[in-house]
XYZ file of C-alpha atoms in Angstrom:
603
model
C -28.578 87.956 90.970
C -28.050 84.990 93.301
C -27.601 86.688 96.687
C -29.917 89.031 98.548
C -27.351 91.596 99.727
C -29.689 94.534 100.231
C -28.028 96.819 97.652
C -29.675 100.259 97.889
C -27.332 103.233 97.431
C -25.091 104.257 94.541
C -22.012 103.610 96.678
C -23.194 100.073 97.402
C -23.637 99.466 93.674
C -20.144 100.836 93.045
C -18.666 98.521 95.692
C -20.491 95.595 94.128
C -18.725 96.246 90.805
C -15.338 97.012 92.362
C -15.125 94.160 94.863
C -14.301 91.251 92.487
C -11.818 93.235 90.373
C -8.902 93.430 92.806
C -8.817 89.685 93.360
C -9.297 88.878 89.663
C -6.516 91.289 88.615
C -4.220 89.542 91.065
C -5.248 85.988 90.172
C -5.033 86.435 86.405
C -2.061 88.812 86.515
C 0.056 85.859 87.637
C -0.593 84.235 84.267
C 1.780 86.739 82.627
C 4.701 85.196 84.512
C 4.437 81.851 82.677
C 6.989 81.659 79.872
C 5.242 78.951 77.857
C 1.856 79.689 76.329
C 0.628 76.162 77.105
C 1.358 76.511 80.818
C -0.138 79.983 80.860
C -3.359 78.736 79.255
C -3.615 75.774 81.635
C -3.222 78.137 84.603
C -5.941 80.444 83.256
C -8.363 77.545 82.714
C -7.614 76.055 86.118
C -8.097 79.430 87.804
C -11.412 80.007 86.040
C -12.635 76.548 87.034
C -11.640 76.973 90.681
C -13.253 80.418 90.890
C -16.420 79.122 89.215
C -16.609 76.294 91.744
C -16.084 78.726 94.648
C -18.783 81.051 93.331
C -21.285 78.300 92.599
C -20.534 76.609 95.899
C -21.526 79.818 97.647
C -24.650 80.143 95.505
C -25.838 76.636 96.395
C -24.937 77.113 100.055
C -26.763 80.455 100.128
C -29.915 78.906 98.678
C -30.052 76.478 101.591
C -28.581 78.494 104.486
C -28.861 82.130 103.242
C -25.215 82.400 104.278
C -21.753 81.925 102.796
C -19.254 79.092 102.991
C -16.481 79.258 105.568
C -13.287 77.229 105.817
C -14.564 75.167 108.792
C -17.750 74.329 106.881
C -15.624 72.445 104.371
C -14.851 69.949 107.145
C -18.550 69.057 107.346
C -18.649 67.060 104.109
C -19.731 63.930 105.996
C -23.159 65.573 106.307
C -23.606 66.125 102.589
C -24.651 62.562 101.816
C -27.632 62.929 104.134
C -28.883 66.149 102.571
C -30.422 64.207 99.660
C -33.754 65.717 98.682
C -32.827 69.076 100.213
C -29.953 69.480 97.756
C -32.105 68.333 94.830
C -34.646 70.997 95.765
C -32.154 73.867 95.401
C -30.429 72.805 92.157
C -31.481 73.977 88.706
C -30.415 72.963 85.188
C -29.699 76.629 84.449
C -26.830 76.472 86.950
C -24.611 75.215 84.120
C -24.304 78.854 83.056
C -22.163 79.521 86.115
C -19.437 77.623 84.254
C -19.977 79.055 80.767
C -16.884 81.280 80.978
C -14.706 78.164 81.295
C -16.010 76.776 78.018
C -15.746 80.135 76.224
C -12.091 80.547 77.226
C -11.318 76.907 76.387
C -12.697 77.441 72.877
C -10.818 80.733 72.557
C -7.532 79.013 73.439
C -8.143 76.548 70.637
C -9.152 79.133 68.033
C -7.105 82.255 68.831
C -3.450 82.216 67.847
C -1.143 83.009 70.749
C 0.771 86.280 70.420
C 4.540 86.162 70.645
C 5.980 88.577 73.192
C 8.962 88.820 75.495
C 9.096 87.757 79.119
C 10.035 91.333 80.060
C 6.841 92.542 78.404
C 4.745 89.982 80.278
C 6.504 90.727 83.560
C 5.522 94.387 83.235
C 1.920 93.346 82.697
C 2.097 91.121 85.771
C 3.422 93.974 87.916
C 0.824 96.333 86.454
C -1.961 93.865 87.286
C -0.741 93.532 90.875
C -0.524 97.318 91.206
C -4.051 97.733 89.823
C -5.278 95.016 92.203
C -3.823 96.888 95.173
C -5.243 100.212 94.051
C -8.730 98.827 93.383
C -8.764 97.006 96.732
C -7.753 100.196 98.563
C -10.587 102.120 96.890
C -12.980 99.226 97.609
C -11.983 99.115 101.282
C -12.252 102.897 101.632
C -15.834 102.958 100.376
C -16.664 99.811 102.385
C -15.465 101.493 105.580
C -17.588 104.524 104.758
C -20.632 102.284 104.388
C -19.803 100.065 107.374
C -17.223 101.455 109.831
C -15.001 98.840 111.501
C -16.134 96.290 108.933
C -13.241 93.916 109.618
C -13.206 94.279 113.391
C -16.829 94.495 114.541
C -18.816 92.629 111.901
C -20.362 89.251 112.684
C -22.415 89.247 109.504
C -20.941 87.398 106.526
C -23.534 88.988 104.234
C -22.073 92.394 105.125
C -18.557 91.125 104.435
C -19.487 89.735 101.020
C -21.534 92.848 100.238
C -18.522 95.082 100.897
C -15.547 92.873 99.969
C -16.906 90.498 97.348
C -16.986 86.704 97.455
C -13.306 86.117 96.682
C -11.857 88.743 99.016
C -14.205 87.488 101.719
C -12.676 84.025 101.394
C -9.163 85.462 101.710
C -10.312 87.239 104.874
C -11.835 83.976 106.135
C -8.525 82.146 105.586
C -6.729 84.900 107.493
C -9.122 84.773 110.461
C -9.009 80.975 110.661
C -5.206 80.973 110.585
C -5.117 83.661 113.248
C -7.551 81.696 115.449
C -5.415 78.541 115.210
C -2.358 80.479 116.305
C -4.224 82.149 119.157
C -5.532 78.822 120.453
C -2.027 77.475 120.800
C -1.012 80.563 122.784
C -4.180 80.882 124.919
C -3.934 80.800 128.699
C -6.238 80.815 131.717
C -6.100 84.613 132.104
C -8.345 84.966 129.050
C -10.982 82.790 130.712
C -10.833 84.891 133.890
C -11.893 88.001 131.956
C -14.849 86.167 130.409
C -15.865 84.556 133.683
C -15.778 87.932 135.421
C -18.040 89.372 132.712
C -20.467 86.444 132.976
C -20.610 86.718 136.760
C -21.078 90.496 136.740
C -23.987 90.247 134.292
C -25.911 87.346 135.828
C -29.522 88.018 136.709
C -30.658 87.195 140.213
C -32.562 83.963 140.797
C -36.291 83.809 141.382
C -36.462 82.540 144.971
C -39.960 81.150 144.504
C -39.078 79.116 141.398
C -35.553 78.022 142.355
C -35.574 74.326 143.221
C -39.364 74.145 143.073
C -39.210 71.030 140.868
C -36.046 69.464 142.232
C -35.658 65.809 141.307
C -38.084 65.799 138.375
C -37.180 64.252 135.033
C -36.490 66.747 132.263
C -37.587 66.015 128.701
C -36.327 68.434 126.054
C -38.002 68.320 122.642
C -36.209 70.087 119.791
C -38.987 70.888 117.315
C -37.454 70.874 113.864
C -37.788 74.115 111.848
C -40.801 75.332 113.832
C -41.368 79.085 113.729
C -43.887 81.000 115.822
C -45.887 82.414 112.914
C -47.952 79.201 112.786
C -48.900 79.159 116.481
C -52.569 80.111 117.101
C -52.954 80.803 113.379
C -54.841 79.292 110.478
C -53.912 78.536 106.885
C -56.854 78.959 104.513
C -59.234 78.089 107.350
C -57.213 75.102 108.619
C -55.737 75.162 112.132
C -52.031 74.407 111.784
C -51.033 73.548 115.375
C -54.132 72.558 117.377
C -52.207 70.736 120.107
C -49.575 73.427 120.630
C -52.341 76.032 120.547
C -54.000 74.241 123.462
C -50.727 74.364 125.419
C -50.617 78.147 125.132
C -53.758 78.177 127.321
C -52.819 75.215 129.528
C -52.687 75.830 133.294
C -49.508 73.729 133.508
C -47.632 75.449 130.655
C -45.415 78.513 130.551
C -45.587 79.713 126.949
C -42.871 82.166 125.876
C -44.327 84.016 122.903
C -41.391 86.358 122.154
C -38.634 83.750 122.106
C -35.977 83.468 119.342
C -33.588 80.915 117.918
C -29.966 82.093 117.897
C -28.427 79.543 115.556
C -25.908 80.006 112.766
C -24.549 77.605 110.170
C -24.932 74.649 112.529
C -28.751 74.830 112.469
C -30.119 72.057 114.735
C -26.677 71.268 116.133
C -26.249 74.965 116.984
C -29.489 74.951 118.956
C -28.244 71.909 120.877
C -24.935 73.662 121.494
C -26.599 76.843 122.771
C -29.059 75.025 125.033
C -26.261 72.900 126.492
C -23.718 75.669 127.045
C -25.574 78.936 127.509
C -23.453 80.784 124.959
C -23.614 81.127 121.175
C -22.198 78.684 118.660
C -19.305 79.274 116.300
C -19.420 82.120 113.823
C -17.542 80.059 111.234
C -19.461 76.814 111.036
C -21.005 74.189 113.283
C -19.106 73.997 116.577
C -20.205 70.343 116.698
C -17.787 69.815 113.795
C -15.156 72.493 114.140
C -14.660 72.213 117.893
C -16.124 68.857 118.844
C -13.063 67.869 120.871
C -13.109 71.001 123.055
C -13.743 70.973 126.786
C -17.266 72.113 127.693
C -19.338 72.506 130.843
C -22.496 71.283 129.135
C -25.832 71.105 130.915
C -25.862 67.329 130.404
C -22.568 67.043 132.276
C -23.844 69.260 135.099
C -27.038 67.203 135.405
C -25.044 63.983 135.329
C -22.906 65.296 138.198
C -26.141 65.914 140.083
C -27.432 62.361 139.772
C -29.270 62.528 136.456
C -29.062 59.950 133.684
C -28.594 62.028 130.531
C -29.376 60.980 126.993
C -30.213 62.183 123.496
C -32.741 60.409 121.267
C -32.569 61.060 117.535
C -33.393 58.534 114.774
C -30.573 59.521 112.432
C -26.985 58.409 111.853
C -24.887 58.920 114.973
C -22.125 60.670 112.997
C -24.422 63.332 111.498
C -23.222 66.705 112.819
C -20.460 64.719 114.564
C -22.925 64.041 117.367
C -21.339 60.816 118.587
C -18.134 62.674 119.494
C -19.650 65.969 120.553
C -22.062 64.365 123.005
C -19.107 62.887 124.859
C -17.631 66.382 125.203
C -20.970 67.676 126.536
C -21.283 64.925 129.143
C -24.192 62.992 127.593
C -24.370 59.490 129.097
C -26.058 57.759 126.152
C -27.014 58.537 122.553
C -29.954 56.593 121.143
C -29.379 56.946 117.399
C -31.163 55.261 114.498
C -29.908 51.827 115.588
C -31.991 52.104 118.767
C -35.229 52.187 116.748
C -37.208 49.711 114.692
C -38.339 51.435 111.529
C -41.238 49.591 109.972
C -42.645 49.896 106.484
C -43.935 53.416 105.830
C -42.312 54.810 108.978
C -39.409 56.610 107.322
C -39.218 60.008 105.701
C -36.406 61.807 103.842
C -34.210 62.501 106.884
C -34.983 59.438 108.979
C -37.859 58.149 111.085
C -41.249 59.827 111.097
C -42.083 61.727 114.255
C -45.108 59.710 115.430
C -43.379 56.291 115.543
C -40.268 58.040 116.867
C -42.174 59.446 119.840
C -44.000 56.159 120.457
C -40.756 54.203 120.695
C -38.937 56.999 122.532
C -41.559 57.034 125.303
C -40.742 53.383 125.953
C -37.003 54.135 126.043
C -37.609 56.897 128.579
C -39.784 54.614 130.698
C -36.930 52.087 130.810
C -34.323 54.742 131.719
C -32.971 55.250 135.249
C -34.695 58.120 137.034
C -34.257 60.996 137.356
C -33.277 61.416 133.716
C -32.691 64.387 131.437
C -33.251 63.503 127.805
C -33.333 65.509 124.589
C -35.504 64.292 121.699
C -34.869 65.708 118.227
C -37.669 65.535 115.660
C -37.126 65.065 111.945
C -40.295 65.179 109.841
C -40.679 68.966 109.643
C -37.411 69.348 107.748
C -36.690 70.994 104.406
C -37.925 70.235 101.751
C -41.015 69.448 103.892
C -42.303 66.335 102.160
C -44.892 63.874 103.482
C -46.544 60.646 102.407
C -50.162 61.121 101.399
C -51.538 59.335 104.474
C -49.720 61.806 106.750
C -51.158 64.956 105.162
C -53.739 66.168 107.674
C -54.373 69.506 105.934
C -54.033 70.600 102.281
C -51.093 72.545 100.905
C -50.961 76.311 100.920
C -51.429 78.097 97.566
C -48.458 80.445 97.215
C -45.733 80.537 94.571
C -43.386 78.693 96.942
C -43.663 74.919 97.068
C -41.469 75.007 100.161
C -43.892 77.194 102.135
C -46.910 75.365 100.712
C -45.653 72.024 102.070
C -44.390 73.532 105.327
C -47.863 73.887 106.829
C -48.536 70.188 106.234
C -45.358 68.962 107.926
C -45.890 71.347 110.848
C -49.418 69.969 111.258
C -48.020 66.422 111.284
C -45.397 67.332 113.906
C -48.085 68.930 116.065
C -50.054 65.696 115.940
C -46.955 63.716 116.864
C -46.428 65.863 119.973
C -49.987 65.127 121.060
C -49.236 61.402 120.678
C -46.024 61.849 122.693
C -47.846 63.431 125.651
C -50.354 60.557 125.603
C -47.519 58.017 125.559
C -45.757 59.698 128.484
C -48.965 59.417 130.508
C -49.387 55.779 129.506
C -45.803 54.995 130.543
C -46.306 56.675 133.937
C -43.533 59.276 133.586
C -45.609 62.338 132.679
C -46.509 63.570 136.169
C -42.920 63.601 137.469
C -41.395 65.390 134.490
C -40.717 68.845 133.117
C -41.238 68.986 129.351
C -39.287 71.745 127.572
C -40.175 72.159 123.880
C -38.532 74.721 121.625
C -38.186 75.491 117.913
C -34.596 74.805 116.903
C -34.214 77.230 113.964
C -36.138 78.858 111.117
C -37.848 76.709 108.518
C -38.710 79.339 105.896
C -35.774 81.429 104.748
C -35.843 84.932 103.318
C -35.672 83.406 99.828
C -39.426 82.775 100.215
C -40.343 86.314 101.261
C -42.854 86.823 98.462
C -44.853 83.779 99.541
C -44.529 84.682 103.214
C -45.752 88.203 102.484
C -48.862 86.729 100.910
C -49.542 84.519 103.938
C -49.008 87.395 106.361
C -51.162 89.751 104.296
C -48.347 92.191 103.465
C -47.180 93.648 100.179
C -43.563 92.781 100.929
C -41.333 91.791 103.820
C -38.508 94.019 105.026
C -35.322 93.183 106.929
C -37.225 94.277 110.046
C -40.002 91.759 109.311
C -37.499 88.998 108.619
C -35.744 89.582 111.941
C -39.000 89.185 113.870
C -39.855 86.053 111.873
C -36.934 84.355 113.630
C -39.228 83.891 116.616
C -39.661 80.228 117.537
C -41.953 78.857 120.259
C -40.806 77.808 123.727
C -43.052 75.773 126.029
C -42.100 74.750 129.552
C -44.809 72.279 130.551
C -44.822 71.269 134.231
C -47.647 68.872 135.109
C -49.369 69.915 138.330
C -47.824 73.382 138.460
C -51.227 75.048 137.939
C -49.501 78.376 137.306
C -49.258 78.318 133.517
C -49.252 81.596 131.644
C -48.041 83.354 128.539
C -44.762 85.174 129.179
C -44.058 87.933 126.676
C -40.539 88.938 127.730
C -38.053 88.910 124.861
C -35.759 85.901 125.205
C -33.656 83.393 123.296
C -32.256 79.868 123.317
C -29.273 81.056 125.339
C -31.672 81.440 128.307
C -32.864 77.818 128.466
C -29.853 76.413 130.366
C -30.004 78.615 133.477
C -33.813 78.478 133.528
C -33.999 74.678 133.635
C -31.110 74.216 136.061
C -32.641 76.722 138.463
C -36.039 74.991 138.343
C -34.202 71.862 139.484
C -32.399 73.762 142.240
C -28.955 73.546 140.616
C -26.794 76.632 141.014
C -25.211 78.300 137.997
C -23.405 80.937 140.054
C -19.967 79.878 138.792
C -20.970 78.801 135.282
C -19.583 80.583 132.234
C -22.828 81.347 130.417
C -24.487 84.462 129.038
C -28.173 83.591 129.262
C -30.494 84.542 132.094
C -33.127 82.652 134.047
C -36.416 83.385 132.281
C -38.218 83.590 135.621
C -35.832 86.219 136.980
C -37.123 89.750 137.351
C -33.706 90.973 136.132
C -33.846 89.216 132.753
C -32.698 91.978 130.382
C -34.510 90.923 127.207
C -31.606 91.506 124.782
C -31.305 88.717 122.219
C -28.074 88.660 120.165
C -28.011 86.678 116.932
C -25.056 84.866 115.471
C -25.051 87.121 112.382
C -25.022 90.359 114.405
C -28.747 91.045 114.468
C -30.244 92.068 117.805
C -33.818 92.023 119.073
C -35.000 93.676 122.276
C -38.453 94.511 123.572
C -38.037 98.047 122.150
C -35.721 97.840 119.128
C -34.636 95.648 116.243
C -31.123 95.963 114.840
C -30.524 94.295 111.488
C -28.429 94.939 108.373
C -26.735 97.806 110.185
C -30.034 99.640 110.726
C -31.849 100.282 114.018
C -35.661 100.057 113.982
C -38.265 101.013 116.533
C -39.865 97.659 117.281
C -43.390 99.004 117.821
C -43.583 100.907 114.520
C -40.928 99.297 112.303
C -39.618 102.774 111.518
C -35.878 103.425 111.203
C -34.425 105.362 114.168
C -31.014 106.755 115.087
C -28.484 103.966 115.434
C -27.348 105.396 118.760
C -30.495 104.155 120.527
C -29.459 100.576 119.723
C -25.912 101.111 120.994
C -26.427 99.712 124.543
C -27.884 96.501 123.113
C -25.175 96.466 120.455
C -22.454 96.659 123.114
C -23.843 93.719 125.069
C -24.458 91.697 121.914
C -20.905 92.337 120.756
C -19.527 91.143 124.084
C -21.580 87.942 123.987
C -20.529 87.227 120.397
C -16.853 87.963 121.053
C -16.682 85.974 124.267
C -18.593 83.052 122.736
C -16.109 83.000 119.855
C -13.161 83.041 122.261
C -14.572 80.249 124.429
C -14.938 78.074 121.339
C -11.981 78.955 119.125
C -9.463 79.115 121.991
C -10.970 76.179 123.898
C -10.854 78.274 127.052
C -13.059 76.022 129.157
C -10.128 73.610 129.429
C -8.914 76.067 132.081
C -12.285 76.217 133.848
C -11.503 73.967 136.812
C -8.640 76.237 137.828
C -10.933 79.207 138.365
C -14.140 77.947 139.937
C -14.487 78.252 143.686
C -17.120 75.530 143.887
C -18.318 72.826 141.556
C -21.844 73.049 140.136
C -24.038 71.631 142.883
C -27.593 71.393 144.053
C -28.573 74.582 145.822
C -30.815 73.921 148.821
C -32.212 77.443 149.122
C-alpha cells in the first residue's frame, strides 16, 4: 500500500505475503524464552515498536526518495534538520495507524490474563518458531530466485530486494553486506585497483583530436541545476513557456546541447551528481558517498585541475556541513568552498533551502570575477527544490492544474530558475569573464518522482506511465556553452553524468589516459552510449532495461532479455567497480600504479 513494487504475477503476490513471516516468526519466537510474563510482554512491545519504526521509517524515506533506508544512510542525520518543508510535505496524520498494533497489544496485555505454562513448553514453541522461520525463508528465497535469478549477487536495485525479501529481511541483508564491506576494506590491497585500472584503460574511448585542448586555459563554470528534468525543455505548460532562456541555448551557435543525457544519482541526490562529475564513476549504492566515504582518497577533477594551475572552488548558499561538503571537498581537491557565510542574504532573498537563485547568481558572478584565473568553479542552485515553493513575486507563470501539488508548483520554480540563469549570463558578461569561459550546465537529479505518475501522465498526454516511461523521464539537460565557438549543435547521443569529467578535461587539453574513470569523452566518435544507473537500470540508444525487463527503446515493447545482455554486462562492471573503489578506498593505492601524473597534453 505504501511502496510501488510492481507486483504483477501470482508468485510475486505469494512472495509479498511470505517475506515478512520468516523474520516475524524469529523475532517473536524469542519471546517464548522469557521465564517471567512481565519481561516477555516488555520484549514483545519493544519489538513491535522497533519494527513499526523501521517500517514507517522506510515509508517516509520512500515517499521522498522512492528508495529504502540503508545502514549508511542512518549516518546522515545531520541533514535532517535542513529538510524542513520537504518532510512536512510527505507526512500525513493517518500515519499514526502504522503504530496501531503497538496500542492494541499494549491494551491486550492489560486486559488478557497471562496463561501459566512451563518453561519446557515455551522452549518448544521457541524452537518451533525458529524452525518455521527457517522453512518459510527457504521457500521465500526459492520463489525469489525463480523470479529474479542471482538476486543476492547481481542486484543493484533495493526495490527488487524488498520486493523479494521483504523490508525486514532486506535490512538483515544490508547489515550483512555492510559488515562484509568493512572487513574487505581492511584487507584490500593494490592488486584490486590494478584490475579496475586495466578495465578502465581497456574501455576508454579515443580522444577527438580536433576538440582536445581547443579551449586550453579557459575558465570553467559548472552550474548544477537543481531537480531539472528534460521534459520541460522546449515545452509549454498550458500555453506558458517554461524555460525560455534554456530553450534559446538549444539553438545557440555557441552551445552544445545534449538532448539524450541522464542523471545517474542514487540516495545522495545532488551530492551524488557532484561525486559523479568529479570522479567519473558512480556513487555509493548504500547511501551518499559524501557521508559514508568522505575521508577516502579520490582523484577528483578539482584536484586534477588544481594540479594544472586552476583555482578550484564550489559556490553554494547553504550550510557547509550539509552533505558533509566541507570535508568531502577537501578529499576532492577543491581549493575553496563559498558556503552561506560568503553571501549577504537580504530581506526576501531566502527560500526554504537557502538563498534564492537570482541573488545567488548576482553575488556569485562577483566572487568569480575576484577569483584568480584560470578558475574552475561549481555553482549549485537551490530554488527549484522539493517541495517547489516560491514567494508570490517570484511566480512568473501560474501553477499547473493536476492532482499533484508538487508537479503543479514545479513548473513555477523551474521558470524562476531559468530566469536566474539568464541573469547569471548577463552578470558574467558585465564582470568581463564570459568570453574566456566554458559554461557547463546540467540537471543534477530528477525533480518529479514516480509517486506523481498520474499527474505526469496527464501533462504528457498519456493514460498512464510505465516503468519504461519512468526510465526515460530520468533524462536531464546538459549544456556546454563555449562563447565564440560558433559550432553549437544538438547532440543526440545517449550519455550520462559519468561522461562530464573526461569531456571537460579533454576540452582543456588535460589527459585522462591514466585516470580511473568509466565515462567517455562526449565528443569522441567511440562513445558507446550505454548509461548505467545506480539502481541497475540501463538506457542505451536502442534499449531500456528496467525492473528486470528489456524494452525496445523505439517502440516501448518488451523484448527478449538477451538483447540487453551486452549493456547489462558493461553496466554491471561499472557498478561493481564503482562500489569497490568507494567501499574499499582503492584510490589510496593509485599513485603506486600510474606511469605519469595527470598533465596537460600538448597534442
